[in-house]
PDB file of C-alpha atoms in Angstrom:
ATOM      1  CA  UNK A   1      91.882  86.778  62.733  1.00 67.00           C
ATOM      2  CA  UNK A   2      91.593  85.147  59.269  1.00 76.00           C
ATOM      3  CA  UNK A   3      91.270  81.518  60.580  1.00 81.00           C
ATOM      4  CA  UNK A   4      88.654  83.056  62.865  1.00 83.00           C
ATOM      5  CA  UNK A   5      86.163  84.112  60.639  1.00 80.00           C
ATOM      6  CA  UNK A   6      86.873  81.360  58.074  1.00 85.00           C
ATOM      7  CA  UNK A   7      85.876  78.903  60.994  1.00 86.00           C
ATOM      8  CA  UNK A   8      82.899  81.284  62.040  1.00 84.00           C
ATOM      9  CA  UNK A   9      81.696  80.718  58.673  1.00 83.00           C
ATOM     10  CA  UNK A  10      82.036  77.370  58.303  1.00 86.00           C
ATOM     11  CA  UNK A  11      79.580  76.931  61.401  1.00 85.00           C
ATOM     12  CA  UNK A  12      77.121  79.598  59.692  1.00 80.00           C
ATOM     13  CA  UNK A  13      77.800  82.464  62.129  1.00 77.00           C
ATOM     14  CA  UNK A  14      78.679  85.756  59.567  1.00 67.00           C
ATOM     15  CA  UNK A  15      77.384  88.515  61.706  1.00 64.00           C
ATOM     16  CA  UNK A  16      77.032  90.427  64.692  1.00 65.00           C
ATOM     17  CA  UNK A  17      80.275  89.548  66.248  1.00 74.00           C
ATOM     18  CA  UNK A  18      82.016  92.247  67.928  1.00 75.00           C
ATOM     19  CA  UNK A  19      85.742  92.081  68.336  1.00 78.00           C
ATOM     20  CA  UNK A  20      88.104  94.203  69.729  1.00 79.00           C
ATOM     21  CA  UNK A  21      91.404  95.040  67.824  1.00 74.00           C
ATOM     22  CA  UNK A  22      93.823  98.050  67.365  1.00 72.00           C
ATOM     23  CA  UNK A  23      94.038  99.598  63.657  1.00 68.00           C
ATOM     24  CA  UNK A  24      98.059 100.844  64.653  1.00 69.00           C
ATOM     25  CA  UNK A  25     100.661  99.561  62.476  1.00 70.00           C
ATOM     26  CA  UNK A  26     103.498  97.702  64.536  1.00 70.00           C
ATOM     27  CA  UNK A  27     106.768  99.481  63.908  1.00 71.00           C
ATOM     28  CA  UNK A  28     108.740  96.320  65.361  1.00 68.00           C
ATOM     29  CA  UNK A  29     110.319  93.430  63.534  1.00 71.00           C
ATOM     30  CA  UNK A  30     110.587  89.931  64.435  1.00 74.00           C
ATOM     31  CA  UNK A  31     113.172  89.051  67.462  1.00 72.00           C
ATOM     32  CA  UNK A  32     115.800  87.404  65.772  1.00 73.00           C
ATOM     33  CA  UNK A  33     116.496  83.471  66.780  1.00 73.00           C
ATOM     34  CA  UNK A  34     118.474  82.957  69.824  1.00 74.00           C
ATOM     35  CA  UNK A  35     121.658  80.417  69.101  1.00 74.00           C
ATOM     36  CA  UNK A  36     120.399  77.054  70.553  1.00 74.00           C
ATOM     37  CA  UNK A  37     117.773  78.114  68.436  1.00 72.00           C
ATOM     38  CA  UNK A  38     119.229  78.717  65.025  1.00 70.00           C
ATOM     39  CA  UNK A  39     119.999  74.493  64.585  1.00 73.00           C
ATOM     40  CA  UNK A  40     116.470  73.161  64.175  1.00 71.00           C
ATOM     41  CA  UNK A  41     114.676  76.308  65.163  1.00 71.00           C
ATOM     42  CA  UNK A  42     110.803  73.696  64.014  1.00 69.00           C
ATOM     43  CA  UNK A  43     111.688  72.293  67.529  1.00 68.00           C
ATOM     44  CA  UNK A  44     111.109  75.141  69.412  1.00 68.00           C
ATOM     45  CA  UNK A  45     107.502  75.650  68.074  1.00 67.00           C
ATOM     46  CA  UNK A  46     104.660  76.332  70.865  1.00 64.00           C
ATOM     47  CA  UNK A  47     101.716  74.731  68.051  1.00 65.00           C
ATOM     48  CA  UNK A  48     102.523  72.797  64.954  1.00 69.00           C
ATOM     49  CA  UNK A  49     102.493  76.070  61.872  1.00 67.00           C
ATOM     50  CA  UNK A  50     103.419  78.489  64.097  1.00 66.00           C
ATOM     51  CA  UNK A  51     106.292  80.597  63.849  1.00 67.00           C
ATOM     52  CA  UNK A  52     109.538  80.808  66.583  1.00 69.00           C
ATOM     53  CA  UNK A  53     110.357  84.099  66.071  1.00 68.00           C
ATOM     54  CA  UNK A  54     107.842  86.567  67.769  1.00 67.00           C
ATOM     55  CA  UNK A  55     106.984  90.285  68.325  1.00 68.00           C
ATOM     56  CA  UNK A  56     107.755  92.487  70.853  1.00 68.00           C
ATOM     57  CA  UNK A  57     104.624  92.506  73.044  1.00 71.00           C
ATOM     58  CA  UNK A  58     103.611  94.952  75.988  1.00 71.00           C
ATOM     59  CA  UNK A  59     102.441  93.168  78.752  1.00 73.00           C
ATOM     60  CA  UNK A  60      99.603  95.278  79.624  1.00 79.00           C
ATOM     61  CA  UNK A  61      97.844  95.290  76.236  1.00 79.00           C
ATOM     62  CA  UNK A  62      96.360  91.666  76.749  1.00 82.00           C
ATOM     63  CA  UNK A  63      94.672  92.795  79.911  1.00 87.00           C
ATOM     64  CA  UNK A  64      93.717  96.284  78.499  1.00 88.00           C
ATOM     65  CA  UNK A  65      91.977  94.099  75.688  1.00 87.00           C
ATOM     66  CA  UNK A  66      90.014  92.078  78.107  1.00 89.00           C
ATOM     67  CA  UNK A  67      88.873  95.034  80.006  1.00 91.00           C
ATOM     68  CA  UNK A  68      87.246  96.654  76.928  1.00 87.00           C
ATOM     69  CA  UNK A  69      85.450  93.608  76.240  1.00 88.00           C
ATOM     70  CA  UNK A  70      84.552  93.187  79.481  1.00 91.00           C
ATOM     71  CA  UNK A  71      83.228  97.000  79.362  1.00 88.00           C
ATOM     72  CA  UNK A  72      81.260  95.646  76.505  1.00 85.00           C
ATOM     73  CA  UNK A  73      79.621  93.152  77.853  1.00 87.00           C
ATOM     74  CA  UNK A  74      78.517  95.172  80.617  1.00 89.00           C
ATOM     75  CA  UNK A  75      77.551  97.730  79.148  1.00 84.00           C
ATOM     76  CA  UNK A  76      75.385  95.956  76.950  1.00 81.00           C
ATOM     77  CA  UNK A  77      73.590  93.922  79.247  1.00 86.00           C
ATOM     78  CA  UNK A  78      72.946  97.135  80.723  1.00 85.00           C
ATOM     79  CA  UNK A  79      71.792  98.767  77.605  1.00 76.00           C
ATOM     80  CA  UNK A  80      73.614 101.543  77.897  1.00 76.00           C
ATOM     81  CA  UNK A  81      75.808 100.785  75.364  1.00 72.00           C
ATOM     82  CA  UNK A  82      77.486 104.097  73.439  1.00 67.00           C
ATOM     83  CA  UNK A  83      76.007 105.257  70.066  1.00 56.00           C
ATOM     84  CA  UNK A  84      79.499 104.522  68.548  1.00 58.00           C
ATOM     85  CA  UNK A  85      79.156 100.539  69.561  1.00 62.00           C
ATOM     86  CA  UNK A  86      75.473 100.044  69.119  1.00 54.00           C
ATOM     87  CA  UNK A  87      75.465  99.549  65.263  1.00 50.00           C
ATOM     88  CA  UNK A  88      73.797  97.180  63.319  1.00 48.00           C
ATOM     89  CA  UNK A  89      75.690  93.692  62.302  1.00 42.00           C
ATOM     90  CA  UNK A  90      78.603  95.292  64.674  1.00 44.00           C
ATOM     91  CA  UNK A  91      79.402  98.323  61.976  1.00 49.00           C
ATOM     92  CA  UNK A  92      79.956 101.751  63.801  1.00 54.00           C
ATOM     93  CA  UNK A  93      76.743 103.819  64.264  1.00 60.00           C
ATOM     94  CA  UNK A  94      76.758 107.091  63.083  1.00 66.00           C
ATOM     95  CA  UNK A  95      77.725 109.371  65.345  1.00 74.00           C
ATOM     96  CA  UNK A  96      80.240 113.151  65.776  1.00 77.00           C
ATOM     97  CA  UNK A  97      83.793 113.263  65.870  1.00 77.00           C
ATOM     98  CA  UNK A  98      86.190 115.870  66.025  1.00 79.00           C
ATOM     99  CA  UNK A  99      86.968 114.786  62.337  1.00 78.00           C
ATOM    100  CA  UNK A 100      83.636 114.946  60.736  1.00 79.00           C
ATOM    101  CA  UNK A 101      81.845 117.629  62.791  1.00 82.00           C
ATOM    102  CA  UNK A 102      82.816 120.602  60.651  1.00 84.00           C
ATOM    103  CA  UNK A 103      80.317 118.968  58.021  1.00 84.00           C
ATOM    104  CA  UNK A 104      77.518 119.851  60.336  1.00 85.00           C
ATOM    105  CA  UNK A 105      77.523 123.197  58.872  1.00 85.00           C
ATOM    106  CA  UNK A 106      78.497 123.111  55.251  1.00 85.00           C
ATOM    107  CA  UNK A 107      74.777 124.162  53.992  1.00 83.00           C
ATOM    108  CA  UNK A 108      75.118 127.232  56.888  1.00 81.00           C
ATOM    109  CA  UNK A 109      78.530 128.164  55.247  1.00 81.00           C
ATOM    110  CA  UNK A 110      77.404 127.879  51.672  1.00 80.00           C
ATOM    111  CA  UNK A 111      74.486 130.242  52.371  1.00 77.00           C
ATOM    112  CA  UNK A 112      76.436 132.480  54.585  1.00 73.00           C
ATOM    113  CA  UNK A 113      78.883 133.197  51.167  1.00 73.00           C
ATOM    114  CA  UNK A 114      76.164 135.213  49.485  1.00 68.00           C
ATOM    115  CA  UNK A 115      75.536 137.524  52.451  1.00 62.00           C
ATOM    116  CA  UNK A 116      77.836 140.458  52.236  1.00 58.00           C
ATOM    117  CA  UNK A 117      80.299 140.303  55.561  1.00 52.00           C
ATOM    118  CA  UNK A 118      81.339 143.817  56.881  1.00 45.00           C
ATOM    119  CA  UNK A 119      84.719 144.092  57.451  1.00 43.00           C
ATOM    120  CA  UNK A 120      86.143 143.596  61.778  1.00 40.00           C
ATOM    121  CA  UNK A 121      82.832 141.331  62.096  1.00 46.00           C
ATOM    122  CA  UNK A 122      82.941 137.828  63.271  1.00 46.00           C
ATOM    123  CA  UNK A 123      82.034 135.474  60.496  1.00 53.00           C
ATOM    124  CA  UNK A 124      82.171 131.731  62.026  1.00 63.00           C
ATOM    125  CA  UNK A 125      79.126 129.954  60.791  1.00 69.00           C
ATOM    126  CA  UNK A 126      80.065 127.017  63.466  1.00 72.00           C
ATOM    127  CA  UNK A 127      80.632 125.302  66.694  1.00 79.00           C
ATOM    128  CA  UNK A 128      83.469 124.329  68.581  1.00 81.00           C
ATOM    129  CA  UNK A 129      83.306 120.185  68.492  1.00 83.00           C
ATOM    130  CA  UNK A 130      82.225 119.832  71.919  1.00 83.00           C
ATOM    131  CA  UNK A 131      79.037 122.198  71.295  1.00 84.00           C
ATOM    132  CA  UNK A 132      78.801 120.124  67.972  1.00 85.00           C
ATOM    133  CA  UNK A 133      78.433 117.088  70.299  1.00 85.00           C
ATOM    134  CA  UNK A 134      75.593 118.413  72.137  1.00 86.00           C
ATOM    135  CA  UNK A 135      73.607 119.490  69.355  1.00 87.00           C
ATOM    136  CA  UNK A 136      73.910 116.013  67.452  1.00 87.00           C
ATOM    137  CA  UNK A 137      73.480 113.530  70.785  1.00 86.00           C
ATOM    138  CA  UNK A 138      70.728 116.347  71.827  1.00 88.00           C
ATOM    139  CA  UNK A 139      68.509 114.864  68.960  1.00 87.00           C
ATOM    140  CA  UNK A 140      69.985 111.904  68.459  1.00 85.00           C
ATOM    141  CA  UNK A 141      71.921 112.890  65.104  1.00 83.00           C
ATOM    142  CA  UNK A 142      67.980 113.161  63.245  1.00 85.00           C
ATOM    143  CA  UNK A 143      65.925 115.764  61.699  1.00 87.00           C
ATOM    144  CA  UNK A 144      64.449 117.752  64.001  1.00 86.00           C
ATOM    145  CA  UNK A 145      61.592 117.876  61.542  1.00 86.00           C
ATOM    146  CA  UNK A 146      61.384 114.720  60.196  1.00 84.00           C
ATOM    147  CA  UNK A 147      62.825 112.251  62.700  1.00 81.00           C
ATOM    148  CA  UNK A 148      61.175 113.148  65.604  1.00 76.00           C
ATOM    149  CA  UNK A 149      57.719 112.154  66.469  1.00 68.00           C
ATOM    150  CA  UNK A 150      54.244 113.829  67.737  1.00 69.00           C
ATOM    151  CA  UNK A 151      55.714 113.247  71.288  1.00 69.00           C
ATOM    152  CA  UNK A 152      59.284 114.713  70.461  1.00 64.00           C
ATOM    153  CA  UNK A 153      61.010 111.044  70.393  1.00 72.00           C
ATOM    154  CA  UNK A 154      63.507 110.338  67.201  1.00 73.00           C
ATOM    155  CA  UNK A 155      62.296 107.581  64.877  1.00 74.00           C
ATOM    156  CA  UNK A 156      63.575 104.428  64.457  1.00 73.00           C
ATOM    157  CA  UNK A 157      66.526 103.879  62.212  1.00 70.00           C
ATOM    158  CA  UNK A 158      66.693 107.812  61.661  1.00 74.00           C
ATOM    159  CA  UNK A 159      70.034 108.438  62.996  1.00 76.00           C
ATOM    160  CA  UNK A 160      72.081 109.975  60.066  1.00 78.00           C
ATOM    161  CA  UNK A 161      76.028 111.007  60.114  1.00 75.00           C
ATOM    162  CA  UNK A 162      77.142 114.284  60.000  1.00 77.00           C
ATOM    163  CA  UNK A 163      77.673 114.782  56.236  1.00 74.00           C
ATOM    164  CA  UNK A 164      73.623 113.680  55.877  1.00 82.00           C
ATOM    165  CA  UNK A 165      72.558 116.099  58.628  1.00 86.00           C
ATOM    166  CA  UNK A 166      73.222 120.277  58.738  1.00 87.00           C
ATOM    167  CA  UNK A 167      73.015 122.322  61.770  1.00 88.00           C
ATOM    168  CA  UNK A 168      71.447 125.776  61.411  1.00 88.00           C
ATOM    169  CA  UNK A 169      69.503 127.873  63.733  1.00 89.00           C
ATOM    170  CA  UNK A 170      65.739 127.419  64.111  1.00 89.00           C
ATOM    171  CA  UNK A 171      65.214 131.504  64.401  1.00 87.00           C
ATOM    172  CA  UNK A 172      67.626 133.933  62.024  1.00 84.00           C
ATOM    173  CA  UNK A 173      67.177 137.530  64.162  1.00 81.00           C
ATOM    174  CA  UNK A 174      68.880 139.149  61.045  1.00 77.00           C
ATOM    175  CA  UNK A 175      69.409 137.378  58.243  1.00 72.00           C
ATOM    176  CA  UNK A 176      72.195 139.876  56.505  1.00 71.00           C
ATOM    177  CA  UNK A 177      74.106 138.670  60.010  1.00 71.00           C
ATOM    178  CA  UNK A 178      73.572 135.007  60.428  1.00 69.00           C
ATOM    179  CA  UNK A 179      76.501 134.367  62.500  1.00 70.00           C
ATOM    180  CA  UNK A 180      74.982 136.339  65.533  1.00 74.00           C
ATOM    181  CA  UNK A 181      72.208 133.503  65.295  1.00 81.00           C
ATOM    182  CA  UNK A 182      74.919 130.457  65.915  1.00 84.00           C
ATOM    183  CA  UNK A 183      74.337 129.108  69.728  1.00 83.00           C
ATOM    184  CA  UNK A 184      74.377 126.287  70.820  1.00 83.00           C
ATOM    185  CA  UNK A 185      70.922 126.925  72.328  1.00 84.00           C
ATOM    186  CA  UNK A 186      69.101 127.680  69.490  1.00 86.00           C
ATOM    187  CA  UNK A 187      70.650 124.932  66.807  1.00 88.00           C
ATOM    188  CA  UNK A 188      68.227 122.010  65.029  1.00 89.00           C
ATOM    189  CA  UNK A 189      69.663 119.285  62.929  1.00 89.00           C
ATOM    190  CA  UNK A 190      67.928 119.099  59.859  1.00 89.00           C
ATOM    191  CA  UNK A 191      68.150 116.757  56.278  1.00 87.00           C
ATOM    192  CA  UNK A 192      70.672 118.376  53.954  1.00 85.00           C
ATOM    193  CA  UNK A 193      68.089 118.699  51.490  1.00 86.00           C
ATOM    194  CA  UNK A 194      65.533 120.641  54.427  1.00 88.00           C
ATOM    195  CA  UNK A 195      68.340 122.660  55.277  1.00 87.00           C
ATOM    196  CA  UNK A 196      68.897 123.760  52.074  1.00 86.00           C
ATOM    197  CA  UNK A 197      65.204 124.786  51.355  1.00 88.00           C
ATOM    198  CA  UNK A 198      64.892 126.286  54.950  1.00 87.00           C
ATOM    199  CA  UNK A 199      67.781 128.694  54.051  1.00 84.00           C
ATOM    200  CA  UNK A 200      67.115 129.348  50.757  1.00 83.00           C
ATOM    201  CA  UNK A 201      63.712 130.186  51.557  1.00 84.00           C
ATOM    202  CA  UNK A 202      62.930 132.315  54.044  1.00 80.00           C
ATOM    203  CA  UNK A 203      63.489 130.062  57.291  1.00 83.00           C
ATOM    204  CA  UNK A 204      64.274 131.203  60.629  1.00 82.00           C
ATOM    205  CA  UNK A 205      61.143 133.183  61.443  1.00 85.00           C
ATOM    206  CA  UNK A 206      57.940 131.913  62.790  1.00 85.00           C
ATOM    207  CA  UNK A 207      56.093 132.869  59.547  1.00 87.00           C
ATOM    208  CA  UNK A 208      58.468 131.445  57.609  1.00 87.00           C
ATOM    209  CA  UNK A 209      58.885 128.347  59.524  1.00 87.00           C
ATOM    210  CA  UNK A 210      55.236 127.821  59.750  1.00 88.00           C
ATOM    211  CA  UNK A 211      55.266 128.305  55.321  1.00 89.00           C
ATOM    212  CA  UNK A 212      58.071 125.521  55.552  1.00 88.00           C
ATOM    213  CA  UNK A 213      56.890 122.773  57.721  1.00 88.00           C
ATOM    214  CA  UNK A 214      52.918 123.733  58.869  1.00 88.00           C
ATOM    215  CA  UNK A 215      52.185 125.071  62.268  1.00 89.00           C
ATOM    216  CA  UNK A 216      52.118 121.199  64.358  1.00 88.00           C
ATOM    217  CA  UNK A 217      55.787 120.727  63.153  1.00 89.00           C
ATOM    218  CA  UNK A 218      57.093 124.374  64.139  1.00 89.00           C
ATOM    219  CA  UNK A 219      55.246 124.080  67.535  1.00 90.00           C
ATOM    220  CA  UNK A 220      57.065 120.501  68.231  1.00 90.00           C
ATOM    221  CA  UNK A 221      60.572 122.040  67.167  1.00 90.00           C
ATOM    222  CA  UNK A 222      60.120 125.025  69.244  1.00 90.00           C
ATOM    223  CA  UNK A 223      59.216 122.504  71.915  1.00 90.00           C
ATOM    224  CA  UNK A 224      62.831 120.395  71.272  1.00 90.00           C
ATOM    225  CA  UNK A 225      64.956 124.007  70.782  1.00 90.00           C
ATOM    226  CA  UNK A 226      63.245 125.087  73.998  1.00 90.00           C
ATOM    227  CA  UNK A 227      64.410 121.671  75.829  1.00 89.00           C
ATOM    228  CA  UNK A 228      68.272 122.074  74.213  1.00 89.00           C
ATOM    229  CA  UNK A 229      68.098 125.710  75.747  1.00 88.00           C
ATOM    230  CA  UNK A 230      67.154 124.401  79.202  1.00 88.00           C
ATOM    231  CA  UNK A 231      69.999 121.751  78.970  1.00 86.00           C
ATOM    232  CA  UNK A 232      72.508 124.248  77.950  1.00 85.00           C
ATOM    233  CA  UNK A 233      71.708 127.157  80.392  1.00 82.00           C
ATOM    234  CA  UNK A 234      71.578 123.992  83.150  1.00 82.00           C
ATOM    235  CA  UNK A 235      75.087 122.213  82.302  1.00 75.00           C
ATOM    236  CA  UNK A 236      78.115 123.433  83.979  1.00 74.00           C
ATOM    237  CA  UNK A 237      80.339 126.336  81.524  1.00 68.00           C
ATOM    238  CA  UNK A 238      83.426 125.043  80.259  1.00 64.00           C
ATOM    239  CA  UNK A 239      85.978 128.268  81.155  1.00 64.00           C
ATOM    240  CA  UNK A 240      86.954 128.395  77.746  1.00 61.00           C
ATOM    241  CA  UNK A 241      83.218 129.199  76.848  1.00 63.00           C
ATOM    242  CA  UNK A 242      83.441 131.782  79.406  1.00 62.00           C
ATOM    243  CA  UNK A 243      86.711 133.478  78.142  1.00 68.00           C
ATOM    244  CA  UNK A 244      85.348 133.112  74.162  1.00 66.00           C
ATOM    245  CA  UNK A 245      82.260 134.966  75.374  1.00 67.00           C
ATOM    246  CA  UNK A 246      83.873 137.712  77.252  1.00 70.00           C
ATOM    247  CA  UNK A 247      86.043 138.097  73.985  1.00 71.00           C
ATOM    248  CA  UNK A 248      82.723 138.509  71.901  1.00 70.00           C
ATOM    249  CA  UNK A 249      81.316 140.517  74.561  1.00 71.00           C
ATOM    250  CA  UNK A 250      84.024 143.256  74.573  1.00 73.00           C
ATOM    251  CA  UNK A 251      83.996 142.978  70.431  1.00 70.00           C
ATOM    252  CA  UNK A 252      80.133 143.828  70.436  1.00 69.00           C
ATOM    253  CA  UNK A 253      80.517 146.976  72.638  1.00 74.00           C
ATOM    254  CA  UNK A 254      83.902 147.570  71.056  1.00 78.00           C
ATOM    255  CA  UNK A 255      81.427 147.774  68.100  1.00 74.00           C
ATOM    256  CA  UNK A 256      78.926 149.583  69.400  1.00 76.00           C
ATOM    257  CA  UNK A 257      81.175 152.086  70.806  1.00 79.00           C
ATOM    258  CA  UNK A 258      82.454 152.743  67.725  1.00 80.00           C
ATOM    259  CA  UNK A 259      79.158 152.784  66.184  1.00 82.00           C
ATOM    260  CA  UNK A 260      78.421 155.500  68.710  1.00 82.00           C
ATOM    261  CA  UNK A 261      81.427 157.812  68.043  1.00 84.00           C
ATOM    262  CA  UNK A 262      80.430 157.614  64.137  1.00 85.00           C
ATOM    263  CA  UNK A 263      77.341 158.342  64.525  1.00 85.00           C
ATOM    264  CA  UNK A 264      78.039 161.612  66.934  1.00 86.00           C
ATOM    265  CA  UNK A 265      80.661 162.650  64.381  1.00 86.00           C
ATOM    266  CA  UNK A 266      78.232 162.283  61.734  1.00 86.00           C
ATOM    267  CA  UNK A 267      76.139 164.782  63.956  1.00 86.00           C
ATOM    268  CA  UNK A 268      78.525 167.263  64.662  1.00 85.00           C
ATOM    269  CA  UNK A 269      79.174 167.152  60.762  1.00 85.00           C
ATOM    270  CA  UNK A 270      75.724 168.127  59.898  1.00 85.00           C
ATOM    271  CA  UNK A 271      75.328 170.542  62.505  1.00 84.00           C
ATOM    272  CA  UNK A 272      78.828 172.506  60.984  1.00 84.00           C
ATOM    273  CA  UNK A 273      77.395 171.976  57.584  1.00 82.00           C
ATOM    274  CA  UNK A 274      73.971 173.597  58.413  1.00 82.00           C
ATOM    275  CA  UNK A 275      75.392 176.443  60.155  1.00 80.00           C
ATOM    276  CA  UNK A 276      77.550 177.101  57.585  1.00 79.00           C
ATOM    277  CA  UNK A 277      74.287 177.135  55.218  1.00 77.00           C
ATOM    278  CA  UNK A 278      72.892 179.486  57.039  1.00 77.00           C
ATOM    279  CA  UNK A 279      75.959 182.272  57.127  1.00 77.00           C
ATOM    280  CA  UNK A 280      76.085 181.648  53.934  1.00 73.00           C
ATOM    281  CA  UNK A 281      72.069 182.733  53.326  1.00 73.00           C
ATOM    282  CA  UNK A 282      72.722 185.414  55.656  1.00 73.00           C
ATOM    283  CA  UNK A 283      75.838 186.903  53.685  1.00 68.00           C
ATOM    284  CA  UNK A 284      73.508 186.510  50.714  1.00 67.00           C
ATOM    285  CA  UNK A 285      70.436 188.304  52.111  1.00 67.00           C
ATOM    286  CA  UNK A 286      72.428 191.265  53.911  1.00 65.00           C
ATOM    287  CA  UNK A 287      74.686 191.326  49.745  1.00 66.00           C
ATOM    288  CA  UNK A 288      71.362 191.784  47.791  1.00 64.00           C
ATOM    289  CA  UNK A 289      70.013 194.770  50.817  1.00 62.00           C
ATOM    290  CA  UNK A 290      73.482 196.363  49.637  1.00 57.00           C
ATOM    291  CA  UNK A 291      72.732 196.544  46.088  1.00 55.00           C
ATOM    292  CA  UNK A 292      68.841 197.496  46.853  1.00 55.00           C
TER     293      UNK A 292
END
């Protein structure tokens, strides 16, 4: 590879060149010489400088080379090349892995620690990577507020990675229980520093929004969140969605049949305690006849 690019540069070519290679460390040594070799082993050179004793090769990983390139090149001349590939001077675009993804939400998490959590309730401020993935190719890993265009297109050269980007929800219902307000449906990618003002100050209602980022802005992003809804509620459920939302489903009217049963007891409690008020007047008021 080294006396690649030193003769690439000696003809002036220094970018753009796309290669493909494998970043695994070999765990094999060199084969040792065979004996007809171990006399004048410089004999049994293929090219003068190179080396007799070779690694341990698998056959297949030649051709499984020259397919990827050749998925390159087709894929490219078909312009549908992946967002990971399609960097400029060949460096990696930016795009969401399940390595980086948690840092979609670090701004959501860092406002979520000053809200009080009750205890039993479910306090995940993110996604699962593949809803991650959605969100971030959805817009095309810009602000929703300041990448996109009049027409709802991203801008040139806006794509961000996921530690430049936060995920939070466009609409808070209850801001002292932002984690009820994480869907996939309702998520916006926005500049760490937007995300931090829209949190920090009153974002997530319409009035709010509208004091953020003026009515034209709000009115496109409810236009994009409104698309991302459509192309959730359209694309086939994974079962493990289905089986996480049962879970919630039975935890919110385990909930709210608890909630019930407190609140009746509380009832019943107040209904003892003012009956008990009132033998207690009546005692008094039959007492003081007594002494009259």
């Amino acid at each position: 590879c080294r006396s690649v690019r030193v003769r690439l540069k000696q003809r002036g070519i220094v970018g753009r060149v796309f290669a493909v290679y494998s970043c695994e460390k070999t765990e094999r040594e060199l084969l040792p010489l065979k004996d007809f070799q171990e006399d004048e082993p410089g004999e049994f050179r293929a090219l003068k400088n190179f080396r007799v004793r070779i690694i341990p090769v698998l056959g297949a990983l030649p051709a499984i080379m020259g397919q990827s390139l050749a998925a390159f090149v087709l894929l490219s001349l078909a312009k549908q090349l992946p967002a990971c590939w399609s960097g400029d001077g060949g460096a990696a675009a930016p795009c969401v892995n399940k390595r980086n993804f948690l840092r979609l939400f670090e701004a959501l998490k860092q406002y979520a620690r000053r809200v009080p959590a009750s205890e039993g309730t479910n306090t995940r401020y993110e996604m699962r990577f593949h809803q991650s993935e959605t969100v971030y190719e959805f817009y095309k890993g810009a602000s929703a507020v300041s990448g996109h265009n009049e027409r709802g297109e991203p801008v040139p050269d806006s794509r961000r990675w996921p530690s430049e980007v936060q995920a939070v929800p466009w609409k808070i219902e209850d801001p002292e229980r932002p984690w009820e307000s994480v869907r996939t449906g309702r998520m916006v990618l926005l500049t760490l520093q937007e995300a931090r003002r829209f949190l920090e100050n009153g974002g997530g209602t319409l009035e709010g929004n509208v004091g953020l980022f003026g009515k034209e802005t709000v009115e496109r992003v409810d236009t994009l969140v409104a698309r991302l809804q459509a192309q959730v509620d359209s694309a086939p459920r994974r079962k493990d969605d289905q089986r996480r939302e049962e879970r919630e489903k039975g935890k919110r009217s385990t909930e709210a049949e608890v909630e019930r049963i407190r609140q009746e007891r509380a009832a019943r409690v107040a209904e003892r305690s003012e009956a008990i008020d009132r033998e207690e007047e009546c005692d008094w008021m039959e007492s003081s006849q007594l002494f009259d």
